[in-house]
Amino acid sequence: MLQKAIWIVRSGVFRMAVGIPYYVQIFSVPDQRCGIVRPTFSGLRAPQPCYPATKVFAVIYPAITYTMGSQPAGVSLSGYAEEGLFYAVLATVIAGSLIGLISVLARGNDPMSIAMQVAGCLYAYYVTQVPLTATLLNSYGLVWLIAPLAAMRALAWMTSIILRK
């Protein structure tokens, strides 16, 4: 019983780290790389046949065949699995730059700045879990976090112009 409890705690603590050696080993071979992950836009096109997180999960846990699992990895490791070292560095620079830009835009204490801070925190979390294109375009991506904030900012600007007249 104690050994099972230790295993459960250890699995929770090292959940993300367990996949790192597998990602490096599997995707060091260029033929194994999956290509840049594209959003599926349900109904418009079939899902990508190779997805790094599910490919690694199948190698880590070969006995689990009753379901498809996922071993998440951050933008840098996912980028390596998608297109190699150069893309991994590029994806990391892009994600870091976006986090920096959001931080600059969220400097105030007004409600819009606080909402932008929350969007930035959410985006930073997803950067640690999924590939770059997913952090931007999937249903939880940055586009969908920023779009309502940009719309509110535009409405506030238009309202201020109308009220001045």
PDB file of C-alpha atoms in Angstrom, residues 8-118:
ATOM      1  CA  ILE A   8       1.132   7.914  -7.140  1.00  0.00           C
ATOM      2  CA  VAL A   9       2.823  10.905  -5.495  1.00  0.00           C
ATOM      3  CA  ARG A  10       5.965  10.492  -7.605  1.00  0.00           C
ATOM      4  CA  SER A  11       3.898  10.246 -10.797  1.00  0.00           C
ATOM      5  CA  GLY A  12       2.145  13.492  -9.971  1.00  0.00           C
ATOM      6  CA  VAL A  13       5.344  15.351  -9.162  1.00  0.00           C
ATOM      7  CA  PHE A  14       7.308  14.133 -12.178  1.00  0.00           C
ATOM      8  CA  ARG A  15       4.389  14.055 -14.645  1.00  0.00           C
ATOM      9  CA  MET A  16       5.993  16.395 -17.167  1.00  0.00           C
ATOM     10  CA  ALA A  17       9.634  15.411 -16.654  1.00  0.00           C
ATOM     11  CA  VAL A  18       9.109  11.719 -17.348  1.00  0.00           C
ATOM     12  CA  GLY A  19       8.645  12.375 -21.067  1.00  0.00           C
ATOM     13  CA  ILE A  20      11.794  14.411 -21.721  1.00  0.00           C
ATOM     14  CA  PRO A  21      14.200  11.523 -22.425  1.00  0.00           C
ATOM     15  CA  TYR A  22      11.584   9.829 -24.599  1.00  0.00           C
ATOM     16  CA  TYR A  23      10.999  12.967 -26.668  1.00  0.00           C
ATOM     17  CA  VAL A  24      14.741  13.387 -27.200  1.00  0.00           C
ATOM     18  CA  GLN A  25      15.296   9.728 -28.067  1.00  0.00           C
ATOM     19  CA  ILE A  26      12.310   9.325 -30.410  1.00  0.00           C
ATOM     20  CA  PHE A  27      12.553  12.623 -32.244  1.00  0.00           C
ATOM     21  CA  SER A  28      16.337  12.705 -32.636  1.00  0.00           C
ATOM     22  CA  VAL A  29      15.641  10.640 -35.746  1.00  0.00           C
ATOM     23  CA  PRO A  30      14.313  13.096 -38.368  1.00  0.00           C
ATOM     24  CA  ASP A  31      12.018  10.465 -39.917  1.00  0.00           C
ATOM     25  CA  GLN A  32      10.142  10.162 -36.613  1.00  0.00           C
ATOM     26  CA  ARG A  33       9.243  13.852 -36.397  1.00  0.00           C
ATOM     27  CA  CYS A  34       5.575  14.706 -36.792  1.00  0.00           C
ATOM     28  CA  GLY A  35       5.755  18.021 -38.626  1.00  0.00           C
ATOM     29  CA  ILE A  36       4.240  21.232 -37.318  1.00  0.00           C
ATOM     30  CA  VAL A  37       0.984  20.475 -35.517  1.00  0.00           C
ATOM     31  CA  ARG A  38      -1.960  22.034 -37.313  1.00  0.00           C
ATOM     32  CA  PRO A  39      -5.320  22.819 -35.736  1.00  0.00           C
ATOM     33  CA  THR A  40      -8.060  20.496 -36.990  1.00  0.00           C
ATOM     34  CA  PHE A  41     -10.990  22.960 -37.162  1.00  0.00           C
ATOM     35  CA  SER A  42     -13.400  20.090 -36.576  1.00  0.00           C
ATOM     36  CA  GLY A  43     -15.245  18.982 -39.641  1.00  0.00           C
ATOM     37  CA  LEU A  44     -13.029  20.844 -42.105  1.00  0.00           C
ATOM     38  CA  ARG A  45     -10.150  18.387 -42.283  1.00  0.00           C
ATOM     39  CA  ALA A  46      -8.982  15.135 -40.761  1.00  0.00           C
ATOM     40  CA  PRO A  47      -6.765  15.329 -37.679  1.00  0.00           C
ATOM     41  CA  GLN A  48      -3.015  15.092 -38.112  1.00  0.00           C
ATOM     42  CA  PRO A  49      -2.010  11.393 -38.098  1.00  0.00           C
ATOM     43  CA  CYS A  50       1.136  11.950 -36.019  1.00  0.00           C
ATOM     44  CA  TYR A  51       0.886  13.922 -32.797  1.00  0.00           C
ATOM     45  CA  PRO A  52       4.028  14.023 -30.591  1.00  0.00           C
ATOM     46  CA  ALA A  53       2.261  13.735 -27.230  1.00  0.00           C
ATOM     47  CA  THR A  54       0.330  10.588 -28.164  1.00  0.00           C
ATOM     48  CA  LYS A  55       3.326   9.051 -29.936  1.00  0.00           C
ATOM     49  CA  VAL A  56       5.486   9.423 -26.824  1.00  0.00           C
ATOM     50  CA  PHE A  57       2.738   8.174 -24.519  1.00  0.00           C
ATOM     51  CA  ALA A  58       2.493   4.949 -26.550  1.00  0.00           C
ATOM     52  CA  VAL A  59       6.238   4.385 -26.091  1.00  0.00           C
ATOM     53  CA  ILE A  60       6.262   5.182 -22.362  1.00  0.00           C
ATOM     54  CA  TYR A  61       3.201   3.068 -21.560  1.00  0.00           C
ATOM     55  CA  PRO A  62       3.041   0.271 -24.161  1.00  0.00           C
ATOM     56  CA  ALA A  63       0.701  -1.832 -21.994  1.00  0.00           C
ATOM     57  CA  ILE A  64      -2.025   0.819 -22.141  1.00  0.00           C
ATOM     58  CA  THR A  65      -3.875   0.000 -25.351  1.00  0.00           C
ATOM     59  CA  TYR A  66      -7.478   0.497 -24.237  1.00  0.00           C
ATOM     60  CA  THR A  67      -7.252   4.274 -24.662  1.00  0.00           C
ATOM     61  CA  MET A  68      -5.121   6.907 -26.352  1.00  0.00           C
ATOM     62  CA  GLY A  69      -3.053   8.806 -23.814  1.00  0.00           C
ATOM     63  CA  SER A  70      -1.014  11.964 -24.005  1.00  0.00           C
ATOM     64  CA  GLN A  71       2.404  12.833 -22.592  1.00  0.00           C
ATOM     65  CA  PRO A  72       2.452  16.637 -22.741  1.00  0.00           C
ATOM     66  CA  ALA A  73       5.551  18.701 -23.348  1.00  0.00           C
ATOM     67  CA  GLY A  74       6.245  22.407 -23.499  1.00  0.00           C
ATOM     68  CA  VAL A  75       6.711  24.481 -26.627  1.00  0.00           C
ATOM     69  CA  SER A  76      10.453  23.849 -26.824  1.00  0.00           C
ATOM     70  CA  LEU A  77      10.246  20.064 -26.557  1.00  0.00           C
ATOM     71  CA  SER A  78       7.163  19.903 -28.786  1.00  0.00           C
ATOM     72  CA  GLY A  79       8.978  22.052 -31.334  1.00  0.00           C
ATOM     73  CA  TYR A  80      11.849  19.580 -31.309  1.00  0.00           C
ATOM     74  CA  ALA A  81       9.379  16.752 -31.904  1.00  0.00           C
ATOM     75  CA  GLU A  82       7.728  18.660 -34.740  1.00  0.00           C
ATOM     76  CA  GLU A  83      10.629  19.971 -36.825  1.00  0.00           C
ATOM     77  CA  GLY A  84      13.907  19.637 -34.929  1.00  0.00           C
ATOM     78  CA  LEU A  85      16.291  21.901 -33.048  1.00  0.00           C
ATOM     79  CA  PHE A  86      15.955  25.071 -35.142  1.00  0.00           C
ATOM     80  CA  TYR A  87      12.160  25.067 -34.902  1.00  0.00           C
ATOM     81  CA  ALA A  88      12.363  24.300 -31.170  1.00  0.00           C
ATOM     82  CA  VAL A  89      14.471  27.425 -30.616  1.00  0.00           C
ATOM     83  CA  LEU A  90      12.243  29.509 -32.904  1.00  0.00           C
ATOM     84  CA  ALA A  91       9.053  28.328 -31.168  1.00  0.00           C
ATOM     85  CA  THR A  92      10.549  29.108 -27.769  1.00  0.00           C
ATOM     86  CA  VAL A  93      11.582  32.602 -28.871  1.00  0.00           C
ATOM     87  CA  ILE A  94       8.121  33.289 -30.321  1.00  0.00           C
ATOM     88  CA  ALA A  95       6.316  32.049 -27.199  1.00  0.00           C
ATOM     89  CA  GLY A  96       8.646  33.980 -24.887  1.00  0.00           C
ATOM     90  CA  SER A  97       8.245  37.149 -26.956  1.00  0.00           C
ATOM     91  CA  LEU A  98       4.472  36.839 -26.799  1.00  0.00           C
ATOM     92  CA  ILE A  99       4.580  36.413 -23.021  1.00  0.00           C
ATOM     93  CA  GLY A 100       6.803  39.505 -22.811  1.00  0.00           C
ATOM     94  CA  LEU A 101       4.452  41.509 -25.061  1.00  0.00           C
ATOM     95  CA  ILE A 102       1.438  40.526 -22.995  1.00  0.00           C
ATOM     96  CA  SER A 103       3.320  41.517 -19.838  1.00  0.00           C
ATOM     97  CA  VAL A 104       4.077  44.949 -21.284  1.00  0.00           C
ATOM     98  CA  LEU A 105       0.440  45.448 -22.295  1.00  0.00           C
ATOM     99  CA  ALA A 106      -0.813  44.398 -18.850  1.00  0.00           C
ATOM    100  CA  ARG A 107       0.985  46.957 -16.714  1.00  0.00           C
ATOM    101  CA  GLY A 108      -1.890  48.895 -15.180  1.00  0.00           C
ATOM    102  CA  ASN A 109      -4.398  48.232 -12.408  1.00  0.00           C
ATOM    103  CA  ASP A 110      -7.487  48.873 -14.507  1.00  0.00           C
ATOM    104  CA  PRO A 111      -9.834  45.963 -15.320  1.00  0.00           C
ATOM    105  CA  MET A 112      -8.516  45.581 -18.878  1.00  0.00           C
ATOM    106  CA  SER A 113      -4.930  45.276 -17.660  1.00  0.00           C
ATOM    107  CA  ILE A 114      -5.928  42.710 -15.077  1.00  0.00           C
ATOM    108  CA  ALA A 115      -7.818  40.731 -17.730  1.00  0.00           C
ATOM    109  CA  MET A 116      -4.698  40.900 -19.904  1.00  0.00           C
ATOM    110  CA  GLN A 117      -2.605  39.641 -16.969  1.00  0.00           C
ATOM    111  CA  VAL A 118      -4.956  36.680 -16.594  1.00  0.00           C
TER     112      VAL A 118
END
